[in-house]
């Protein structure tokens, strides 16, 4: 696959993923992933954990020009939330994932994830299962 969006957990695990064929040749992230990563250092309970999480934020900022959550993504979010409700899931429970999915749907890009269940039931979203390095 040429272009694709990495979800937050896949971005964090990127250096440990062996199944590189499941990754896009042009990996992208969203501004939602940067927002999600920015929470990490603020809620860390140790200095070591805080430093590691801050390193993830800084590496992502250095390596990527993130796709925005723009007006098209906002409109797509309505479809994503409706899909999740029809599937019996609440969009608020996984708000970051739903917003990342909305950017993907609006941009017509697949999501590459080690947690495909997080994106199950979303109409119009191409989910690429990336094998988790710990499973």
mmCIF file of C-alpha atoms in Angstrom:
data_model
loop_
_atom_site.group_PDB
_atom_site.id
_atom_site.type_symbol
_atom_site.label_atom_id
_atom_site.label_comp_id
_atom_site.label_asym_id
_atom_site.label_seq_id
_atom_site.Cartn_x
_atom_site.Cartn_y
_atom_site.Cartn_z
ATOM 1 C CA UNK A 1 0.000 0.000 0.000
ATOM 2 C CA UNK A 2 1.309 3.381 -0.938
ATOM 3 C CA UNK A 3 -0.263 5.772 1.588
ATOM 4 C CA UNK A 4 -1.984 4.965 4.832
ATOM 5 C CA UNK A 5 -2.633 6.331 8.295
ATOM 6 C CA UNK A 6 -1.045 4.803 11.386
ATOM 7 C CA UNK A 7 -3.243 4.842 14.454
ATOM 8 C CA UNK A 8 -1.662 5.993 17.709
ATOM 9 C CA UNK A 9 -0.840 2.581 19.144
ATOM 10 C CA UNK A 10 0.723 1.451 15.868
ATOM 11 C CA UNK A 11 2.841 4.601 15.748
ATOM 12 C CA UNK A 12 4.067 3.915 19.288
ATOM 13 C CA UNK A 13 4.887 0.289 18.381
ATOM 14 C CA UNK A 14 6.384 1.157 14.981
ATOM 15 C CA UNK A 15 9.996 0.351 15.848
ATOM 16 C CA UNK A 16 9.009 -3.107 17.090
ATOM 17 C CA UNK A 17 6.734 -4.200 14.233
ATOM 18 C CA UNK A 18 8.213 -7.094 12.251
ATOM 19 C CA UNK A 19 5.473 -7.389 9.627
ATOM 20 C CA UNK A 20 6.609 -4.377 7.622
ATOM 21 C CA UNK A 21 4.561 -5.581 4.629
ATOM 22 C CA UNK A 22 1.440 -4.602 6.590
ATOM 23 C CA UNK A 23 2.645 -1.005 6.866
ATOM 24 C CA UNK A 24 2.149 1.664 4.214
ATOM 25 C CA UNK A 25 5.163 2.771 2.197
ATOM 26 C CA UNK A 26 4.107 6.340 2.968
ATOM 27 C CA UNK A 27 2.921 6.338 6.587
ATOM 28 C CA UNK A 28 0.827 9.265 7.751
ATOM 29 C CA UNK A 29 -0.611 10.321 11.089
ATOM 30 C CA UNK A 30 -3.390 12.700 12.070
ATOM 31 C CA UNK A 31 -3.485 15.708 14.342
ATOM 32 C CA UNK A 32 -5.668 13.544 16.592
ATOM 33 C CA UNK A 33 -2.713 11.215 17.147
ATOM 34 C CA UNK A 34 -0.570 14.194 18.157
ATOM 35 C CA UNK A 35 -3.302 15.274 20.563
ATOM 36 C CA UNK A 36 -3.532 11.769 22.012
ATOM 37 C CA UNK A 37 0.255 11.512 22.363
ATOM 38 C CA UNK A 38 0.419 14.896 24.084
ATOM 39 C CA UNK A 39 -1.661 13.566 26.977
ATOM 40 C CA UNK A 40 0.908 10.865 27.769
ATOM 41 C CA UNK A 41 3.669 12.940 29.390
ATOM 42 C CA UNK A 42 1.106 14.867 31.429
ATOM 43 C CA UNK A 43 -0.361 11.742 33.036
ATOM 44 C CA UNK A 44 2.853 9.751 33.448
ATOM 45 C CA UNK A 45 3.520 8.600 36.992
ATOM 46 C CA UNK A 46 7.331 8.437 36.843
ATOM 47 C CA UNK A 47 10.029 10.641 35.377
ATOM 48 C CA UNK A 48 11.217 7.741 33.209
ATOM 49 C CA UNK A 49 7.742 7.148 31.805
ATOM 50 C CA UNK A 50 7.247 10.902 31.265
ATOM 51 C CA UNK A 51 10.532 11.133 29.336
ATOM 52 C CA UNK A 52 9.662 8.137 27.145
ATOM 53 C CA UNK A 53 6.225 9.529 26.347
ATOM 54 C CA UNK A 54 7.630 12.976 25.614
ATOM 55 C CA UNK A 55 10.117 11.345 23.242
ATOM 56 C CA UNK A 56 7.184 9.791 21.319
ATOM 57 C CA UNK A 57 5.543 13.198 20.973
ATOM 58 C CA UNK A 58 8.725 14.874 19.789
ATOM 59 C CA UNK A 59 9.582 12.058 17.358
ATOM 60 C CA UNK A 60 6.088 12.179 15.840
ATOM 61 C CA UNK A 61 6.296 15.962 15.463
ATOM 62 C CA UNK A 62 9.708 15.655 13.789
ATOM 63 C CA UNK A 63 8.795 12.774 11.461
ATOM 64 C CA UNK A 64 5.294 13.673 10.287
ATOM 65 C CA UNK A 65 3.240 16.511 8.876
ATOM 66 C CA UNK A 66 -0.088 15.305 10.312
ATOM 67 C CA UNK A 67 -3.356 15.249 8.433
ATOM 68 C CA UNK A 68 -5.762 17.754 10.011
ATOM 69 C CA UNK A 69 -9.156 17.151 11.520
ATOM 70 C CA UNK A 70 -10.752 19.603 9.131
ATOM 71 C CA UNK A 71 -14.296 20.356 7.955
ATOM 72 C CA UNK A 72 -14.363 17.262 5.720
ATOM 73 C CA UNK A 73 -13.265 15.095 8.659
ATOM 74 C CA UNK A 74 -15.899 16.706 10.864
ATOM 75 C CA UNK A 75 -18.570 15.774 8.319
ATOM 76 C CA UNK A 76 -17.154 12.244 8.082
ATOM 77 C CA UNK A 77 -17.235 11.974 11.861
ATOM 78 C CA UNK A 78 -21.032 12.017 11.683
ATOM 79 C CA UNK A 79 -20.967 8.959 9.402
ATOM 80 C CA UNK A 80 -18.379 7.244 11.627
ATOM 81 C CA UNK A 81 -20.416 7.874 14.788
ATOM 82 C CA UNK A 82 -23.600 6.641 13.079
ATOM 83 C CA UNK A 83 -21.790 3.481 11.900
ATOM 84 C CA UNK A 84 -20.562 2.799 15.421
ATOM 85 C CA UNK A 85 -24.067 3.241 16.848
ATOM 86 C CA UNK A 86 -25.521 0.860 14.251
ATOM 87 C CA UNK A 87 -22.825 -1.647 15.253
ATOM 88 C CA UNK A 88 -23.883 -1.302 18.888
ATOM 89 C CA UNK A 89 -20.807 0.679 19.900
ATOM 90 C CA UNK A 90 -20.565 4.149 21.406
ATOM 91 C CA UNK A 91 -18.362 6.610 19.526
ATOM 92 C CA UNK A 92 -17.659 8.470 22.759
ATOM 93 C CA UNK A 93 -15.995 5.399 24.286
ATOM 94 C CA UNK A 94 -13.216 5.551 21.693
ATOM 95 C CA UNK A 95 -13.429 9.205 20.672
ATOM 96 C CA UNK A 96 -9.808 9.490 19.508
ATOM 97 C CA UNK A 97 -10.162 6.393 17.309
ATOM 98 C CA UNK A 98 -13.460 7.635 15.878
ATOM 99 C CA UNK A 99 -11.893 10.993 15.005
ATOM 100 C CA UNK A 100 -8.835 9.312 13.431
ATOM 101 C CA UNK A 101 -11.237 7.111 11.441
ATOM 102 C CA UNK A 102 -13.115 10.217 10.286
ATOM 103 C CA UNK A 103 -9.906 11.736 8.913
ATOM 104 C CA UNK A 104 -9.204 8.454 7.090
ATOM 105 C CA UNK A 105 -12.707 8.270 5.615
ATOM 106 C CA UNK A 106 -12.590 11.919 4.517
ATOM 107 C CA UNK A 107 -9.131 11.420 2.980
ATOM 108 C CA UNK A 108 -10.017 8.023 1.464
ATOM 109 C CA UNK A 109 -7.030 6.432 3.209
ATOM 110 C CA UNK A 110 -6.768 3.113 5.047
ATOM 111 C CA UNK A 111 -6.021 2.900 8.765
ATOM 112 C CA UNK A 112 -3.120 0.618 9.690
ATOM 113 C CA UNK A 113 -3.622 -0.677 13.201
ATOM 114 C CA UNK A 114 -2.438 -3.310 15.654
ATOM 115 C CA UNK A 115 -5.914 -3.063 17.219
ATOM 116 C CA UNK A 116 -8.384 -3.657 14.362
ATOM 117 C CA UNK A 117 -11.269 -4.236 16.790
ATOM 118 C CA UNK A 118 -11.020 -0.549 17.737
ATOM 119 C CA UNK A 119 -12.174 0.307 14.203
ATOM 120 C CA UNK A 120 -14.688 -2.501 13.612
ATOM 121 C CA UNK A 121 -18.095 -1.545 12.290
ATOM 122 C CA UNK A 122 -17.109 1.740 10.666
ATOM 123 C CA UNK A 123 -18.647 1.997 7.211
ATOM 124 C CA UNK A 124 -16.315 3.200 4.468
ATOM 125 C CA UNK A 125 -13.123 2.635 6.468
ATOM 126 C CA UNK A 126 -10.450 0.326 5.071
ATOM 127 C CA UNK A 127 -8.795 -1.322 8.101
ATOM 128 C CA UNK A 128 -5.379 -2.934 7.637
ATOM 129 C CA UNK A 129 -4.486 -5.341 10.429
ATOM 130 C CA UNK A 130 -0.869 -4.895 11.517
ATOM 131 C CA UNK A 131 0.318 -7.865 13.603
ATOM 132 C CA UNK A 132 0.992 -6.729 17.169
ATOM 133 C CA UNK A 133 4.631 -7.418 18.081
ATOM 134 C CA UNK A 134 3.643 -8.882 21.473
ATOM 135 C CA UNK A 135 1.095 -11.372 20.137
#
